[in-house]
CSV table of C-alpha atoms and ligand atoms in Angstrom, one decimal:
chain,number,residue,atom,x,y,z
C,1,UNK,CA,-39.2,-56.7,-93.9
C,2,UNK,CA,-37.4,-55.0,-91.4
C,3,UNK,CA,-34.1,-52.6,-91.7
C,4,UNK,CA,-31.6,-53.7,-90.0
C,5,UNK,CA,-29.3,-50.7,-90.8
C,6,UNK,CA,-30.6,-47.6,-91.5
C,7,UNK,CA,-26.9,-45.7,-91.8
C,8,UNK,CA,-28.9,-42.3,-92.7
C,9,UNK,CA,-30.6,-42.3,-89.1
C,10,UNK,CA,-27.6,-41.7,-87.9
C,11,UNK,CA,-26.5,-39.1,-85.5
C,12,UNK,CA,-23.8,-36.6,-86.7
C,13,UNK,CA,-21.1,-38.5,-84.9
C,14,UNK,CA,-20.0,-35.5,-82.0
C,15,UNK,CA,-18.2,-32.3,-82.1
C,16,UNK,CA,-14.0,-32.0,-83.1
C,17,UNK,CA,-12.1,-29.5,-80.6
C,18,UNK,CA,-14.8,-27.4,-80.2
C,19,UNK,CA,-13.6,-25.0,-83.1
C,20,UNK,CA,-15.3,-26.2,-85.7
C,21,UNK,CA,-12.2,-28.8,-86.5
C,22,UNK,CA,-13.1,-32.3,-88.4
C,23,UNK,CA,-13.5,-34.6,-85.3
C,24,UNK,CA,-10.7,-37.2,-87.5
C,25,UNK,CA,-8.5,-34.5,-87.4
C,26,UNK,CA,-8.7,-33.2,-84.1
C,27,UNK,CA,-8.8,-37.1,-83.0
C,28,UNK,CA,-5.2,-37.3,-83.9
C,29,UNK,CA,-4.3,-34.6,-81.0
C,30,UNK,CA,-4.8,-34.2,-77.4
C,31,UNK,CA,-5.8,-36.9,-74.9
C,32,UNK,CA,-6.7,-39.5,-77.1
C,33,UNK,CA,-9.5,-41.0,-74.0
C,34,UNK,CA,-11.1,-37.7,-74.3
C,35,UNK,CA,-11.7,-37.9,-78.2
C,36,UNK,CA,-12.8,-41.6,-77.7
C,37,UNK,CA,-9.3,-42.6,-80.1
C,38,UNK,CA,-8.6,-46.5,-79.5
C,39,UNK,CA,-5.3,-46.1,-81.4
C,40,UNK,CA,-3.8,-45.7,-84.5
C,41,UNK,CA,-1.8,-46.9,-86.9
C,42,UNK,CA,0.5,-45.6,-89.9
C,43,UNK,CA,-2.3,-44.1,-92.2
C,44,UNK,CA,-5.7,-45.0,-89.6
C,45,UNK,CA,-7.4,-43.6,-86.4
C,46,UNK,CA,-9.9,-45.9,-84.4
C,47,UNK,CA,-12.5,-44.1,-82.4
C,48,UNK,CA,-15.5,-44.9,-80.7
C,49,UNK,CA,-18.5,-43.2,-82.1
C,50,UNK,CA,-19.9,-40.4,-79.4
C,51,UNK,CA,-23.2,-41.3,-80.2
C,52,UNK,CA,-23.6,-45.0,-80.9
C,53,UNK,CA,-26.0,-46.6,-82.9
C,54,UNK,CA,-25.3,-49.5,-80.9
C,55,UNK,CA,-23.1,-50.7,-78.2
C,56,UNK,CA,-19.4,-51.0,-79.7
C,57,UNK,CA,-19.8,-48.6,-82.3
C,58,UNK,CA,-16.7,-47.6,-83.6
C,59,UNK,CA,-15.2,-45.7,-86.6
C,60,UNK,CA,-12.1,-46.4,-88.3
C,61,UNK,CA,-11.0,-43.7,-90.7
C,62,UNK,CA,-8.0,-42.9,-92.6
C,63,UNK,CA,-5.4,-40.0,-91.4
C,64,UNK,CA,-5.5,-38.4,-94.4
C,65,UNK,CA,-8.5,-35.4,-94.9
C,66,UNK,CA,-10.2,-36.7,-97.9
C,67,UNK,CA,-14.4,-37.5,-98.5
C,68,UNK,CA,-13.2,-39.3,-101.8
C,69,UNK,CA,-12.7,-42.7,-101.4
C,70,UNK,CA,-10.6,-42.9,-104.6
C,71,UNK,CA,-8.6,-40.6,-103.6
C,72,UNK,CA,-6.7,-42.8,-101.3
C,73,UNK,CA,-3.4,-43.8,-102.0
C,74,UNK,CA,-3.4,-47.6,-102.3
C,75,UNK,CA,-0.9,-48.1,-99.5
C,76,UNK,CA,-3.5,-45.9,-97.1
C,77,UNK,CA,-6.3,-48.1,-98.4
C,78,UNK,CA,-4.6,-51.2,-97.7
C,79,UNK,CA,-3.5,-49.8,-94.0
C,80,UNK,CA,-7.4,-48.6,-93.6
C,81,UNK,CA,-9.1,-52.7,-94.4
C,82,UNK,CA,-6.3,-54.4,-92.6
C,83,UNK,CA,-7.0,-51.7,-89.5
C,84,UNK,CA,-10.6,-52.4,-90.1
C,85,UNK,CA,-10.3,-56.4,-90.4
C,86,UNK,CA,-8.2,-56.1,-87.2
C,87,UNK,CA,-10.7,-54.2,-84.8
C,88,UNK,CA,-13.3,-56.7,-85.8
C,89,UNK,CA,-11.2,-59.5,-84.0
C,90,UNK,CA,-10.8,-56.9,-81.4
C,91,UNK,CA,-14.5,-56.2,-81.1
C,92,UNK,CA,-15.6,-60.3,-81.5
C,93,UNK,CA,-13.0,-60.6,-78.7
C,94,UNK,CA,-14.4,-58.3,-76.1
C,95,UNK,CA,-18.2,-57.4,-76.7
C,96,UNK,CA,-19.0,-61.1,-78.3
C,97,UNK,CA,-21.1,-59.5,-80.9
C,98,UNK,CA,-23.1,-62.3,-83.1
C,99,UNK,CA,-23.0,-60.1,-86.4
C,100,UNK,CA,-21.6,-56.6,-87.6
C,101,UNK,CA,-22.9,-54.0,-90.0
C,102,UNK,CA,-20.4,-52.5,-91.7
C,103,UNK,CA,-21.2,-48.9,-93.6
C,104,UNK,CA,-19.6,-45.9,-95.3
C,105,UNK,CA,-21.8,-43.1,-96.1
C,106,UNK,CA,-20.0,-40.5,-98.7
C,107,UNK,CA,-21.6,-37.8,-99.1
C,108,UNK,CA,-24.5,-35.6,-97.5
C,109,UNK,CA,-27.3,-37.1,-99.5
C,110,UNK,CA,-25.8,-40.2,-98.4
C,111,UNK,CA,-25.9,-39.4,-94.8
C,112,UNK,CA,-22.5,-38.6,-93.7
C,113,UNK,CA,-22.5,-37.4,-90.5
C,114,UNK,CA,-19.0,-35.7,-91.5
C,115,UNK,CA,-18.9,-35.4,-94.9
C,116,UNK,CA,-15.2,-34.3,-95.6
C,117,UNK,CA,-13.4,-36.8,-93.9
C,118,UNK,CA,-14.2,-40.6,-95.3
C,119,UNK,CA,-14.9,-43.4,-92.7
C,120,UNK,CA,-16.5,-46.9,-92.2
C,121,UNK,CA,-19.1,-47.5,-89.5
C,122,UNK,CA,-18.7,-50.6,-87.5
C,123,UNK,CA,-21.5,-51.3,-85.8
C,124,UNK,CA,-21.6,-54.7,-83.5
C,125,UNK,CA,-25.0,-56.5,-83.7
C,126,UNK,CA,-26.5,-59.1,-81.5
C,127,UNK,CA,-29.7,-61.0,-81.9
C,128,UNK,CA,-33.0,-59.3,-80.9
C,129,UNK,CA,-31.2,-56.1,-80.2
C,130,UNK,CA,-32.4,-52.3,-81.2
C,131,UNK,CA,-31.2,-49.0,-81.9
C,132,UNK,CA,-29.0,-48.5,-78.9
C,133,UNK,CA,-30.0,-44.7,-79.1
C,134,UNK,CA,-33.2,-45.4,-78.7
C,135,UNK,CA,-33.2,-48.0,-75.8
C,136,UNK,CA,-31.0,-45.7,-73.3
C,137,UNK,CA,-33.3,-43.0,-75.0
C,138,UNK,CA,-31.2,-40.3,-73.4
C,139,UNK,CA,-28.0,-38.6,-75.0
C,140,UNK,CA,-27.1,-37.7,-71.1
C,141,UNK,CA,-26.3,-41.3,-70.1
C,142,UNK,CA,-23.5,-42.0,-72.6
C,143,UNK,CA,-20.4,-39.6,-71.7
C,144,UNK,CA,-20.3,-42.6,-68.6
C,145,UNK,CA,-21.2,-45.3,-70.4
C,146,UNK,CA,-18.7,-44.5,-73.7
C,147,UNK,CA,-15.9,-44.2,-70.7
C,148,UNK,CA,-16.7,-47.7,-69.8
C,149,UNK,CA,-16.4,-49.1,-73.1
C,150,UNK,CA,-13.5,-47.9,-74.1
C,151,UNK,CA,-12.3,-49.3,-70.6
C,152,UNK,CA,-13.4,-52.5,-71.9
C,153,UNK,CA,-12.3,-52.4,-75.4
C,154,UNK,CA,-8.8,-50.3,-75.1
C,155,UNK,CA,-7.0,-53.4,-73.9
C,156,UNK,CA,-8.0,-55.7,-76.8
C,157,UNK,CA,-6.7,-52.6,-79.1
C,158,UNK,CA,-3.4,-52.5,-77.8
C,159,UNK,CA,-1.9,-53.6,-81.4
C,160,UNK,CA,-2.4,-50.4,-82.7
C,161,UNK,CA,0.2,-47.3,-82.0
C,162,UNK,CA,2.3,-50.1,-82.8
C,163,UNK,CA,1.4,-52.6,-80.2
C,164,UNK,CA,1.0,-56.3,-80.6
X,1,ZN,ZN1,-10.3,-34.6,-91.3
Protein backbone atom coordinates (compact mmCIF):
# COMPACT_ATOMS: atom_id res chain seq x y z
CA UNK A 1 0.00 0.00 0.00
CA UNK A 2 1.66 3.10 -0.30
CA UNK A 3 1.05 6.52 1.84
CA UNK A 4 0.21 9.04 -0.04
CA UNK A 5 0.10 11.61 2.88
CA UNK A 6 1.99 11.24 5.68
CA UNK A 7 0.95 14.83 7.36
CA UNK A 8 3.30 13.87 10.54
CA UNK A 9 6.47 13.92 8.25
CA UNK A 10 6.02 17.15 8.03
CA UNK A 11 8.44 19.89 8.51
CA UNK A 12 7.62 22.51 11.25
CA UNK A 13 6.28 24.99 8.72
CA UNK A 14 9.20 28.09 9.18
CA UNK A 15 10.00 30.56 11.74
CA UNK A 16 7.32 33.80 12.73
CA UNK A 17 9.32 37.28 13.12
CA UNK A 18 12.14 35.85 14.41
CA UNK A 19 10.93 36.47 18.15
CA UNK A 20 9.43 33.51 18.78
CA UNK A 21 5.90 35.03 17.38
CA UNK A 22 3.17 32.29 15.85
CA UNK A 23 4.20 32.48 12.11
CA UNK A 24 -0.14 33.11 11.57
CA UNK A 25 0.26 35.91 13.54
CA UNK A 26 3.20 37.59 12.47
CA UNK A 27 1.89 36.69 8.80
CA UNK A 28 -0.77 39.31 9.33
CA UNK A 29 2.16 42.20 9.55
CA UNK A 30 4.97 43.36 7.53
CA UNK A 31 5.64 42.66 3.83
CA UNK A 32 3.21 40.16 3.26
CA UNK A 33 5.90 38.56 -0.01
CA UNK A 34 8.40 38.13 2.69
CA UNK A 35 6.01 35.97 5.04
CA UNK A 36 4.89 34.08 1.81
CA UNK A 37 0.94 35.64 2.68
CA UNK A 38 -1.14 35.25 -0.70
CA UNK A 39 -3.85 37.41 0.93
CA UNK A 40 -6.42 37.52 3.21
CA UNK A 41 -9.78 37.88 3.87
CA UNK A 42 -12.19 38.93 6.86
CA UNK A 43 -11.43 36.10 9.41
CA UNK A 44 -8.42 33.99 6.93
CA UNK A 45 -4.68 34.29 5.94
CA UNK A 46 -3.40 32.32 2.86
CA UNK A 47 0.35 31.57 2.96
CA UNK A 48 2.59 29.46 1.16
CA UNK A 49 4.19 26.80 3.34
CA UNK A 50 8.19 27.70 3.69
CA UNK A 51 8.93 24.29 3.51
CA UNK A 52 6.68 22.46 1.05
CA UNK A 53 5.76 19.02 1.00
CA UNK A 54 5.10 19.57 -2.47
CA UNK A 55 5.03 22.20 -5.03
CA UNK A 56 1.91 24.59 -4.30
CA UNK A 57 1.70 23.91 -0.76
CA UNK A 58 -0.15 26.32 0.93
CA UNK A 59 -1.84 27.01 4.34
CA UNK A 60 -4.99 28.70 4.91
CA UNK A 61 -5.62 29.52 8.52
CA UNK A 62 -7.97 31.47 10.40
CA UNK A 63 -7.03 35.14 12.03
CA UNK A 64 -7.99 34.26 15.16
CA UNK A 65 -5.13 32.49 17.66
CA UNK A 66 -6.86 29.38 18.58
CA UNK A 67 -5.50 25.33 18.22
CA UNK A 68 -9.27 24.33 18.93
CA UNK A 69 -11.14 23.90 16.03
CA UNK A 70 -14.42 24.26 18.02
CA UNK A 71 -13.58 27.13 19.19
CA UNK A 72 -14.26 29.03 16.08
CA UNK A 73 -17.00 31.13 15.78
CA UNK A 74 -19.25 29.81 13.08
CA UNK A 75 -19.10 32.96 10.92
CA UNK A 76 -15.00 32.47 11.07
CA UNK A 77 -15.54 28.86 10.17
CA UNK A 78 -17.68 29.60 7.32
CA UNK A 79 -15.09 32.53 6.10
CA UNK A 80 -12.09 29.77 6.70
CA UNK A 81 -13.99 26.67 4.04
CA UNK A 82 -15.17 29.23 1.61
CA UNK A 83 -11.38 30.81 1.65
CA UNK A 84 -10.22 27.26 1.40
CA UNK A 85 -12.75 26.11 -1.38
CA UNK A 86 -11.58 29.32 -3.19
CA UNK A 87 -7.76 28.79 -3.28
CA UNK A 88 -8.37 25.35 -4.58
CA UNK A 89 -9.80 27.03 -7.89
CA UNK A 90 -6.95 29.29 -7.58
CA UNK A 91 -4.43 26.50 -7.27
CA UNK A 92 -6.35 24.04 -10.17
CA UNK A 93 -6.08 27.36 -12.13
CA UNK A 94 -2.35 28.01 -12.09
CA UNK A 95 -0.32 24.76 -11.07
CA UNK A 96 -2.91 22.29 -12.93
CA UNK A 97 -2.56 19.88 -10.05
CA UNK A 98 -4.51 16.33 -10.82
CA UNK A 99 -5.54 15.76 -7.06
CA UNK A 100 -5.08 17.59 -3.59
CA UNK A 101 -4.62 16.32 -0.10
CA UNK A 102 -6.14 18.24 2.15
CA UNK A 103 -5.01 17.90 6.15
CA UNK A 104 -5.28 19.53 9.56
CA UNK A 105 -3.07 18.21 12.25
CA UNK A 106 -4.33 19.51 15.93
CA UNK A 107 -2.26 18.86 18.27
CA UNK A 108 1.49 17.77 18.85
CA UNK A 109 0.87 14.09 18.88
CA UNK A 110 -0.88 14.84 15.84
CA UNK A 111 1.91 16.44 14.20
CA UNK A 112 1.25 20.04 14.16
CA UNK A 113 4.04 21.77 13.04
CA UNK A 114 2.45 24.88 15.12
CA UNK A 115 0.37 23.62 17.51
CA UNK A 116 -1.45 26.85 18.83
CA UNK A 117 -2.67 28.26 15.86
CA UNK A 118 -5.22 25.77 13.84
CA UNK A 119 -4.74 25.42 9.94
CA UNK A 120 -5.48 23.17 6.88
CA UNK A 121 -2.69 21.86 4.67
CA UNK A 122 -3.29 22.00 1.01
CA UNK A 123 -1.07 20.10 -0.58
CA UNK A 124 -1.40 19.88 -4.76
CA UNK A 125 -0.76 16.36 -6.09
CA UNK A 126 0.08 15.13 -9.44
CA UNK A 127 0.45 11.66 -10.81
CA UNK A 128 3.80 9.86 -10.19
CA UNK A 129 5.01 12.68 -8.07
CA UNK A 130 7.07 12.51 -4.56
CA UNK A 131 7.81 14.27 -1.59
CA UNK A 132 8.91 17.55 -3.06
CA UNK A 133 11.38 17.85 -0.01
CA UNK A 134 12.94 15.06 -0.89
CA UNK A 135 13.41 15.40 -4.70
CA UNK A 136 15.13 19.07 -4.44
CA UNK A 137 16.74 17.30 -1.33
CA UNK A 138 18.08 20.62 -0.24
CA UNK A 139 16.34 23.27 2.17
CA UNK A 140 18.85 25.86 0.36
CA UNK A 141 17.16 25.82 -2.96
CA UNK A 142 13.67 26.91 -1.88
CA UNK A 143 13.91 30.75 -0.56
CA UNK A 144 14.19 31.17 -4.81
CA UNK A 145 12.00 28.76 -5.77
CA UNK A 146 9.01 29.78 -3.09
CA UNK A 147 9.66 33.46 -4.60
CA UNK A 148 8.80 32.04 -7.97
CA UNK A 149 5.69 30.55 -6.91
CA UNK A 150 4.17 32.92 -5.35
CA UNK A 151 5.08 34.94 -8.55
CA UNK A 152 3.01 32.48 -10.27
CA UNK A 153 0.21 31.92 -7.94
CA UNK A 154 -0.29 35.75 -6.47
CA UNK A 155 -2.14 36.80 -9.50
CA UNK A 156 -4.73 33.95 -9.53
CA UNK A 157 -5.27 35.08 -5.58
CA UNK A 158 -6.11 38.52 -6.30
CA UNK A 159 -9.82 37.92 -4.84
CA UNK A 160 -8.61 37.94 -1.49
CA UNK A 161 -7.85 41.48 0.46
CA UNK A 162 -11.00 42.03 -1.13
CA UNK A 163 -10.27 41.53 -4.74
CA UNK A 164 -12.33 39.86 -7.39
ZN1 LIG B 1 -1.37 32.71 15.97
Amino acid sequence: MRILWAPWRMAYVGAGGGDGRCIFCAALEGDPRERLVLGTTRASVVMLNRYPYQNGHLMVAPRRHTAALPDLPADEHADLAETLRRALRSLEATLRPQGFNLGMNLGACAGAGVVDHLHWHVVPRWAGDTNFMTTLAEARVMPQHLDETFGRLAPAFRWLDGGD
